[in-house]
CSV table of C-alpha atoms and ligand atoms in Angstrom, one decimal:
chain,number,residue,atom,x,y,z
D,463,MET,CA,107.8,82.4,123.6
D,464,SER,CA,107.0,85.6,125.3
D,465,ALA,CA,105.8,88.4,123.2
D,466,GLN,CA,107.5,91.8,122.9
D,467,ILE,CA,105.1,94.6,123.9
D,468,LEU,CA,104.1,97.2,121.4
D,469,ASP,CA,104.0,100.1,123.8
D,470,GLY,CA,101.4,102.5,122.4
D,471,LYS,CA,102.2,105.2,125.0
D,472,ALA,CA,105.9,105.4,124.1
D,473,ILE,CA,105.3,105.1,120.3
D,474,SER,CA,102.6,107.7,120.3
D,475,ALA,CA,104.9,110.1,122.2
D,476,GLU,CA,107.5,109.5,119.4
D,477,VAL,CA,104.9,110.2,116.7
D,478,VAL,CA,103.8,113.4,118.4
D,479,ALA,CA,107.5,114.5,119.1
D,480,ALA,CA,108.2,114.1,115.3
D,481,LEU,CA,105.5,116.6,114.5
D,482,ALA,CA,107.2,119.5,116.3
D,483,PRO,CA,109.5,120.6,113.4
D,484,ARG,CA,106.7,120.3,110.9
D,485,ILE,CA,104.5,122.5,113.1
D,486,ALA,CA,107.3,125.0,113.5
D,487,ALA,CA,107.7,125.2,109.7
D,488,LEU,CA,104.1,126.3,109.1
D,489,PRO,CA,103.2,129.9,108.7
D,490,ARG,CA,100.6,129.6,111.5
D,491,PRO,CA,99.7,126.9,114.0
D,492,PRO,CA,97.5,124.1,112.8
D,493,GLY,CA,93.9,124.6,113.7
D,494,LEU,CA,91.6,121.9,115.1
D,495,ALA,CA,88.0,122.2,116.0
D,496,VAL,CA,86.4,119.5,118.1
D,497,VAL,CA,82.6,119.4,118.4
D,498,LEU,CA,80.9,117.6,121.3
D,499,VAL,CA,77.1,117.2,121.5
D,500,GLY,CA,75.5,115.9,124.7
D,501,ASP,CA,77.0,114.7,127.9
D,502,ASP,CA,78.2,111.2,127.3
D,503,PRO,CA,81.0,110.8,129.9
D,504,ALA,CA,83.3,108.7,127.8
D,505,SER,CA,83.0,111.2,124.9
D,506,ALA,CA,83.8,114.1,127.2
D,507,VAL,CA,87.0,112.3,128.3
D,508,TYR,CA,88.0,111.6,124.6
D,509,VAL,CA,87.4,115.2,123.7
D,510,ARG,CA,89.3,116.6,126.6
D,511,ASN,CA,92.3,114.4,125.8
D,512,LYS,CA,92.2,115.5,122.2
D,513,THR,CA,92.1,119.2,123.0
D,514,ARG,CA,94.7,118.8,125.7
D,515,MET,CA,97.1,117.3,123.2
D,516,ALA,CA,96.3,120.0,120.6
D,517,GLU,CA,97.1,122.6,123.3
D,518,ARG,CA,100.4,120.9,124.2
D,519,LEU,CA,101.4,121.0,120.5
D,520,GLY,CA,100.6,124.7,120.2
D,521,PHE,CA,97.6,124.2,117.8
D,522,SER,CA,95.0,126.8,117.6
D,523,HIS,CA,92.1,124.7,118.9
D,524,GLN,CA,88.5,125.1,119.8
D,525,GLN,CA,86.3,122.8,121.7
D,526,ILE,CA,82.6,123.5,120.9
D,527,THR,CA,80.2,121.9,123.3
D,528,HIS,CA,76.4,121.7,122.8
D,529,PRO,CA,73.6,120.3,124.8
D,530,ALA,CA,72.1,116.9,123.7
D,531,THR,CA,69.0,118.8,122.5
D,532,LEU,CA,70.9,120.6,119.7
D,533,ALA,CA,68.9,120.7,116.5
D,534,GLU,CA,70.5,119.0,113.5
D,535,ALA,CA,70.2,122.2,111.4
D,536,GLU,CA,72.2,124.1,114.0
D,537,LEU,CA,74.9,121.4,114.0
D,538,LEU,CA,75.1,121.5,110.2
D,539,ALA,CA,75.3,125.3,110.3
D,540,GLU,CA,78.2,125.1,112.8
D,541,ILE,CA,80.0,122.6,110.5
D,542,ALA,CA,79.5,125.0,107.5
D,543,ARG,CA,81.0,127.8,109.6
D,544,LEU,CA,84.0,125.7,110.5
D,545,ASN,CA,84.4,124.6,106.8
D,546,ALA,CA,84.6,128.2,105.8
D,547,ASP,CA,87.0,129.3,108.6
D,548,PRO,CA,90.5,129.6,107.0
D,549,THR,CA,92.2,129.1,110.5
D,550,VAL,CA,90.6,125.7,110.9
D,551,ASP,CA,92.5,122.8,109.3
D,552,GLY,CA,90.7,119.9,111.0
D,553,ILE,CA,87.1,119.3,112.1
D,554,LEU,CA,86.2,116.4,114.4
D,555,VAL,CA,82.7,115.7,115.5
D,556,GLN,CA,82.8,113.3,118.5
D,557,PHE,CA,80.6,110.2,118.1
D,558,PRO,CA,78.3,108.8,119.2
D,559,LEU,CA,75.8,111.6,118.6
D,560,PRO,CA,72.4,111.8,120.3
D,561,LYS,CA,69.9,109.6,118.5
D,562,HIS,CA,68.0,112.5,116.7
D,563,LEU,CA,71.1,113.5,114.9
D,564,ASP,CA,72.0,111.7,111.6
D,565,ARG,CA,75.6,110.6,111.7
D,566,VAL,CA,75.8,110.2,108.0
D,567,LYS,CA,74.4,113.7,107.3
D,568,VAL,CA,76.8,115.2,109.8
D,569,LEU,CA,79.8,113.4,108.4
D,570,ASP,CA,78.8,114.3,104.8
D,571,ALA,CA,78.6,118.0,105.9
D,572,ILE,CA,82.3,118.2,106.8
D,573,ASP,CA,84.7,119.5,104.1
D,574,PRO,CA,86.7,116.4,103.1
D,575,THR,CA,89.9,118.5,103.1
D,576,LYS,CA,89.3,119.1,106.8
D,577,ASP,CA,88.2,115.5,107.6
D,578,VAL,CA,91.1,114.8,110.0
D,579,ASP,CA,89.1,111.9,111.6
D,580,GLY,CA,89.1,110.3,108.2
D,581,LEU,CA,85.5,109.2,108.4
D,582,HIS,CA,84.0,111.1,105.5
D,583,VAL,CA,82.9,108.9,102.6
D,584,VAL,CA,85.4,110.8,100.3
D,585,SER,CA,88.2,109.9,102.7
D,586,ALA,CA,87.0,106.2,102.7
D,587,GLY,CA,86.9,106.3,98.8
D,588,LEU,CA,90.4,107.8,98.5
D,589,LEU,CA,91.8,105.2,100.9
D,590,SER,CA,90.0,102.5,99.0
D,591,GLN,CA,91.7,103.6,95.7
D,592,LYS,CA,95.1,104.2,97.5
D,593,ARG,CA,95.0,107.9,96.8
D,594,PRO,CA,96.1,110.6,99.2
D,595,GLY,CA,93.4,111.7,101.7
D,596,PHE,CA,93.0,111.2,105.4
D,597,VAL,CA,93.4,107.8,107.0
D,598,SER,CA,91.1,107.4,110.0
D,599,CYS,CA,93.1,107.7,113.2
D,600,THR,CA,92.8,104.3,114.9
D,601,PRO,CA,93.5,102.3,111.6
D,602,ALA,CA,96.5,104.6,111.0
D,603,GLY,CA,97.7,103.9,114.6
D,604,VAL,CA,97.4,100.2,114.0
D,605,MET,CA,99.6,100.5,110.9
D,606,GLU,CA,102.2,102.6,112.7
D,607,LEU,CA,102.5,100.0,115.5
D,608,LEU,CA,102.8,97.2,112.9
D,609,THR,CA,105.5,99.1,111.1
D,610,ARG,CA,107.4,99.4,114.4
D,611,THR,CA,107.8,95.7,114.6
D,612,GLY,CA,110.0,95.7,111.5
D,613,ALA,CA,108.1,92.6,110.3
D,614,THR,CA,107.9,92.0,106.5
D,615,LEU,CA,104.3,92.7,105.6
D,616,ARG,CA,104.5,91.7,101.9
D,617,GLY,CA,102.7,88.4,101.5
D,618,ALA,CA,101.9,88.0,105.2
D,619,GLU,CA,98.6,86.4,106.1
D,620,ALA,CA,96.6,89.1,108.0
D,621,LEU,CA,93.3,88.6,109.7
D,622,VAL,CA,91.1,91.5,110.6
D,623,ILE,CA,88.3,90.6,113.0
D,624,GLY,CA,85.5,93.3,112.6
D,625,ARG,CA,84.4,95.2,109.5
D,626,SER,CA,83.2,98.5,110.9
D,627,ASP,CA,83.7,101.7,108.8
D,628,LEU,CA,85.6,103.1,111.8
D,629,VAL,CA,88.2,100.4,112.3
D,630,GLY,CA,87.9,96.9,110.6
D,631,ARG,CA,87.3,98.0,107.0
D,632,PRO,CA,90.0,100.7,106.8
D,633,VAL,CA,92.5,98.5,108.6
D,634,ALA,CA,91.8,95.7,106.0
D,635,ARG,CA,92.4,98.2,103.2
D,636,LEU,CA,95.7,99.5,104.7
D,637,LEU,CA,97.0,95.9,105.2
D,638,GLU,CA,96.1,95.1,101.6
D,639,HIS,CA,97.9,98.3,100.5
D,640,ALA,CA,100.9,96.9,102.4
D,641,ASP,CA,100.7,93.8,100.3
D,642,CYS,CA,99.4,91.5,103.1
D,643,THR,CA,96.9,88.8,102.1
D,644,VAL,CA,93.9,89.9,104.1
D,645,THR,CA,91.0,88.0,105.5
D,646,VAL,CA,88.2,89.9,107.1
D,647,ALA,CA,86.2,88.1,109.8
D,648,HIS,CA,82.8,89.3,111.2
D,649,SER,CA,79.9,88.1,113.2
D,650,ARG,CA,78.8,85.6,110.5
D,651,THR,CA,82.3,84.1,110.1
D,652,ARG,CA,82.4,80.3,110.5
D,653,ASP,CA,85.2,78.9,112.6
D,654,LEU,CA,87.0,82.1,113.6
D,655,ALA,CA,89.6,80.0,115.5
D,656,GLU,CA,90.8,78.4,112.3
D,657,HIS,CA,91.3,81.8,110.7
D,658,VAL,CA,93.2,83.0,113.7
D,659,ARG,CA,95.4,79.9,113.7
D,660,ARG,CA,96.6,80.7,110.2
D,661,ALA,CA,97.2,84.4,110.7
D,662,GLU,CA,100.6,86.0,111.0
D,663,ILE,CA,99.0,89.3,111.8
D,664,VAL,CA,95.8,89.5,113.9
D,665,VAL,CA,93.9,92.7,114.3
D,666,ALA,CA,90.9,92.3,116.7
D,667,ALA,CA,88.3,95.1,116.5
D,668,VAL,CA,85.1,93.6,117.9
D,669,GLY,CA,84.3,94.9,121.3
D,670,VAL,CA,83.9,91.5,123.1
D,671,PRO,CA,86.2,90.9,126.0
D,672,GLY,CA,88.7,88.0,125.5
D,673,MET,CA,86.8,86.6,122.5
D,674,VAL,CA,90.1,85.7,120.7
D,675,LYS,CA,91.5,82.8,122.7
D,676,GLY,CA,95.2,82.8,123.4
D,677,GLU,CA,95.6,79.2,122.3
D,678,TRP,CA,94.4,80.1,118.8
D,679,ILE,CA,97.3,82.5,118.2
D,680,ARG,CA,99.9,81.2,115.7
D,681,PRO,CA,103.3,81.1,117.4
D,682,GLY,CA,105.3,84.2,116.3
D,683,ALA,CA,102.2,86.1,115.2
D,684,ILE,CA,101.7,89.9,115.7
D,685,VAL,CA,98.6,90.7,117.7
D,686,LEU,CA,97.0,94.1,117.6
D,687,ASP,CA,94.1,94.4,119.9
D,688,VAL,CA,91.9,97.4,119.2
D,689,GLY,CA,89.1,96.4,121.5
D,690,ILE,CA,88.4,98.4,124.6
D,691,ASN,CA,86.0,96.7,127.0
D,692,ARG,CA,85.2,97.6,130.5
D,693,LEU,CA,84.6,94.6,132.8
D,694,PRO,CA,82.0,94.7,135.7
D,695,ASP,CA,84.9,95.1,138.1
D,696,GLY,CA,86.0,98.2,136.3
D,697,ARG,CA,89.1,96.8,134.5
D,698,LEU,CA,89.7,97.6,130.9
D,699,VAL,CA,90.5,94.6,128.6
D,700,GLY,CA,90.8,94.0,124.9
D,701,ASP,CA,89.2,91.5,122.6
D,702,VAL,CA,92.2,89.1,122.9
D,703,GLU,CA,93.0,86.9,126.0
D,704,TYR,CA,96.1,88.8,126.7
D,705,ALA,CA,98.3,86.5,128.9
D,706,PRO,CA,98.0,83.2,126.9
D,707,ALA,CA,98.2,85.2,123.6
D,708,ALA,CA,101.4,86.9,124.8
D,709,GLU,CA,102.9,83.4,125.5
D,710,ARG,CA,102.6,82.5,121.8
D,711,ALA,CA,102.8,85.8,119.9
D,712,ALA,CA,106.0,87.6,118.9
D,713,TRP,CA,104.5,91.0,119.4
D,714,ILE,CA,101.3,92.1,121.2
D,715,THR,CA,99.6,95.4,122.1
D,716,PRO,CA,98.4,95.7,125.7
D,717,VAL,CA,95.0,97.1,126.6
D,718,PRO,CA,95.1,99.8,127.8
D,719,GLY,CA,98.3,101.3,126.5
D,720,GLY,CA,98.5,99.8,123.1
D,721,VAL,CA,96.3,101.0,120.2
D,722,GLY,CA,94.4,103.5,122.3
D,723,PRO,CA,97.1,106.1,122.7
D,724,MET,CA,97.9,106.0,119.0
D,725,THR,CA,94.5,107.3,118.0
D,726,ILE,CA,95.1,110.8,119.4
D,727,ALA,CA,98.7,110.9,118.0
D,728,MET,CA,97.4,110.1,114.5
D,729,LEU,CA,94.7,112.8,114.8
D,730,MET,CA,97.4,115.3,115.6
D,731,ALA,CA,99.4,114.0,112.6
D,732,ASN,CA,96.4,114.3,110.3
D,733,THR,CA,95.8,117.9,111.5
D,734,VAL,CA,99.4,118.9,110.8
D,735,LEU,CA,99.1,117.2,107.4
D,736,SER,CA,95.9,119.2,106.6
D,737,ALA,CA,97.6,122.5,107.5
D,738,GLU,CA,100.6,121.5,105.3
D,739,ARG,CA,98.3,120.8,102.4
D,740,ARG,CA,96.6,124.1,102.9
D,741,PHE,CA,99.9,125.9,102.6
D,742,GLY,CA,101.0,123.7,99.6
D,743,ARG,CA,103.7,121.9,101.7
D,744,ALA,CA,102.4,118.4,101.4
O,2235,NDP,P1,81.5,97.9,115.8
O,2235,NDP,O1,80.5,97.4,116.9
O,2235,NDP,O2,81.1,99.0,114.9
O,2235,NDP,O3,82.0,96.6,115.0
O,2235,NDP,C1,82.3,95.4,115.6
O,2235,NDP,C2,82.6,94.4,114.5
O,2235,NDP,O4,82.8,93.2,115.1
O,2235,NDP,C3,81.5,94.2,113.5
O,2235,NDP,O5,82.0,94.2,112.2
O,2235,NDP,C4,80.9,92.8,113.9
O,2235,NDP,O6,80.5,92.0,112.8
O,2235,NDP,C5,82.2,92.1,114.5
O,2235,NDP,N1,81.8,91.1,115.4
O,2235,NDP,C6,80.8,91.1,116.3
O,2235,NDP,N2,80.8,89.9,116.9
O,2235,NDP,C7,81.7,89.1,116.3
O,2235,NDP,C8,82.1,87.7,116.5
O,2235,NDP,N3,81.5,86.9,117.4
O,2235,NDP,N4,83.1,87.3,115.7
O,2235,NDP,C9,83.7,88.0,114.8
O,2235,NDP,N5,83.3,89.3,114.6
O,2235,NDP,C10,82.3,89.8,115.3
O,2235,NDP,O7,82.8,98.3,116.7
O,2235,NDP,P2,84.0,99.3,116.3
O,2235,NDP,O8,84.7,98.8,115.1
O,2235,NDP,O9,83.6,100.7,116.4
O,2235,NDP,O10,85.0,99.0,117.6
O,2235,NDP,C11,85.5,97.7,117.9
O,2235,NDP,C12,86.2,97.8,119.2
O,2235,NDP,O11,87.3,98.7,119.1
O,2235,NDP,C13,85.4,98.3,120.4
O,2235,NDP,O12,85.8,97.6,121.5
O,2235,NDP,C14,85.8,99.7,120.5
O,2235,NDP,O13,85.6,100.2,121.8
O,2235,NDP,C15,87.2,99.7,120.1
O,2235,NDP,N6,87.7,101.0,119.6
O,2235,NDP,C16,88.9,101.4,120.0
O,2235,NDP,C17,89.5,102.5,119.5
O,2235,NDP,C18,90.8,103.0,120.0
O,2235,NDP,O14,91.2,104.1,120.0
O,2235,NDP,N7,91.7,102.0,120.5
O,2235,NDP,C19,88.8,103.4,118.6
O,2235,NDP,C20,87.6,102.8,118.0
O,2235,NDP,C21,87.1,101.6,118.6
O,2235,NDP,P3,79.2,92.4,111.9
O,2235,NDP,O15,79.7,93.4,110.9
O,2235,NDP,O16,78.8,91.1,111.2
O,2235,NDP,O17,78.1,92.9,112.8
């Protein structure tokens, strides 16, 4: 068997294209504020990509950049200003933050109705109880890709490897909401291979290159590789051994070009949704 590719670039373009009529129907363009603190090169690239896409979609957007020495009180005051700004529908603070800034305090400061990154504890609680809120962007992207396979999710054996608040935990919730039977594996899991062998859906979100061996994959499984790892030779690879896994799986996401591009598309979708809610249209 040779897997069909879940092309995140093409699917994210479709997701973004589908937003156009919703944006046009709003009384004003959706507003997104992206805050970057410090000079982490990877964060700078992520922020640039997000603001570029917001620009392309005609959002009113602002990129606010601060030096790494920014005081926490100043960042919190900035967030308070954005919370109060009626033209801002979404606030995203790019992580990781410099060490002296408390991630939890910063996240807690964001108005949950503008938490388009879906990382606020209120967003996590709403998701947990299957109530409307904001689903964090990478997990939402994983589910969008999964839906595109057309596979029956009800009752499917799903394995999520990783339990971070950013990816693993919300993905597990979403799979459970889709009526999968979900197992969550982590660094203390005994015999990961055995869990992978049983899974009809595997979501790998660890950050260790090629740790999921291709030979473990159940024939016909759907493999969603969230991991993004840079090898010493500069190549980007996922957490799954791609070529041998693709021999056995029915569907697989490549790295790069799989889950990665979906994250920005879902951020745009969340920002449009936030604007719609602000105008009582969702
Ligand atoms: P974290 O480091 O926060 O979490 C990693 C998880 O993997 C932890 O739960 C950890 O377990 C688990 N883990 C570590 N070692 C093992 C092991 N040997 N077996 C099983 N589980 C293990 O990472 P993130 O969730 O933030 O990110 C995961 C990956 O996804 C990274 O490569 C990151 O770059 C990528 N990523 C990609 C995005 C995209 O847009 N495509 C967005 C966000 C992240 P424990 O809890 O026990 O420590």
